Amino acid sequence: MRFATPVCLEGKKRAGIIVFNLVTNTPLFLQKILETQGNYILANQAGFYLHHPDEAKEWGMMEKLKRSHHNIKQDYPDVAKQILSGKEGLVRLNSG
């Protein structure tokens, strides 16, 4: 994933661009930060997977990639609202 933003001086004069690359397809991406072992899911605010243990479910919002449109709302309808709320908390799934 790549983010870019212009840098301006005194609010007007363009001075350059900052580009930030976020590599999410490495096994230790969030495990070090979260101090967790096992699988994790990274999703955007609409609930589409940026990282998922099942790679076929990733990037469903990208029409040109012709990927499946899996997302949190589809896969976890009972708790999707809570997951996507942005609030900290614990979510219990029927699957465990």
XYZ file of C-alpha atoms in Angstrom:
96
model
C 0.000 0.000 0.000
C 1.403 3.422 -0.885
C 0.384 6.819 0.485
C 1.569 10.119 -0.993
C 0.984 13.736 -0.032
C 2.329 17.034 -1.342
C 4.538 19.194 0.870
C 3.955 22.938 0.636
C 5.919 25.876 2.051
C 3.983 28.717 3.615
C 0.773 27.027 2.465
C 1.315 27.746 -1.244
C 4.676 26.910 -2.796
C 5.081 23.218 -3.537
C 8.285 21.837 -2.080
C 7.938 18.145 -2.884
C 6.059 14.959 -2.182
C 6.282 12.526 0.709
C 5.681 8.887 -0.215
C 5.101 6.254 2.457
C 5.100 2.553 1.556
C 3.309 0.193 3.918
C 4.218 -3.444 3.369
C 1.406 -5.594 4.769
C 2.173 -8.948 3.182
C 4.936 -9.914 5.609
C 4.294 -12.330 8.478
C 5.524 -9.915 11.137
C 3.682 -6.780 9.946
C 1.344 -6.402 12.920
C 2.473 -9.292 15.082
C 5.322 -7.263 16.582
C 3.085 -4.266 17.189
C 0.187 -6.256 18.611
C 2.412 -8.828 20.321
C 0.143 -11.536 19.001
C 0.705 -14.878 17.371
C -1.501 -16.378 14.732
C -3.735 -14.836 12.137
C -4.926 -11.261 11.957
C -7.088 -9.194 9.650
C -6.387 -5.664 8.433
C -9.354 -3.876 6.867
C -10.143 -0.421 5.573
C -12.962 1.706 6.995
C -15.459 0.165 4.559
C -14.598 -3.320 5.817
C -12.650 -4.591 2.811
C -9.632 -6.732 3.662
C -6.167 -5.326 3.064
C -4.655 -8.371 4.786
C -6.434 -11.643 5.518
C -5.198 -15.176 6.270
C -7.039 -16.212 3.093
C -5.308 -14.116 0.423
C -8.225 -14.620 -1.983
C -10.298 -12.298 0.250
C -7.813 -9.397 0.064
C -8.323 -6.200 -1.978
C -11.995 -6.885 -2.750
C -12.639 -3.185 -3.308
C -10.311 -3.096 -6.315
C -12.566 -3.724 -9.320
C -9.667 -3.866 -11.789
C -8.023 -6.708 -9.875
C -11.166 -8.799 -10.449
C -10.972 -10.118 -6.885
C -13.776 -11.415 -4.723
C -15.698 -8.726 -2.888
C -15.332 -10.314 0.540
C -15.495 -7.925 3.441
C -16.216 -7.802 7.153
C -19.879 -6.919 6.569
C -20.332 -10.048 4.464
C -18.245 -12.411 6.591
C -19.279 -11.177 10.064
C -22.714 -9.532 9.686
C -23.608 -9.886 13.380
C -20.581 -7.931 14.613
C -19.554 -5.852 11.569
C -20.928 -2.621 13.009
C -18.963 -3.106 16.223
C -15.754 -4.036 14.402
C -15.960 -1.056 12.042
C -16.937 1.433 14.760
C -13.302 2.358 15.397
C -13.749 1.794 19.110
C -11.550 -0.472 21.181
C -13.161 -3.580 22.500
C -13.553 -7.305 22.383
C -15.644 -9.045 19.744
C -16.726 -12.623 20.274
C -17.468 -14.639 17.172
C -19.664 -17.717 17.033
C -16.761 -19.481 15.303
C -14.579 -18.864 18.366
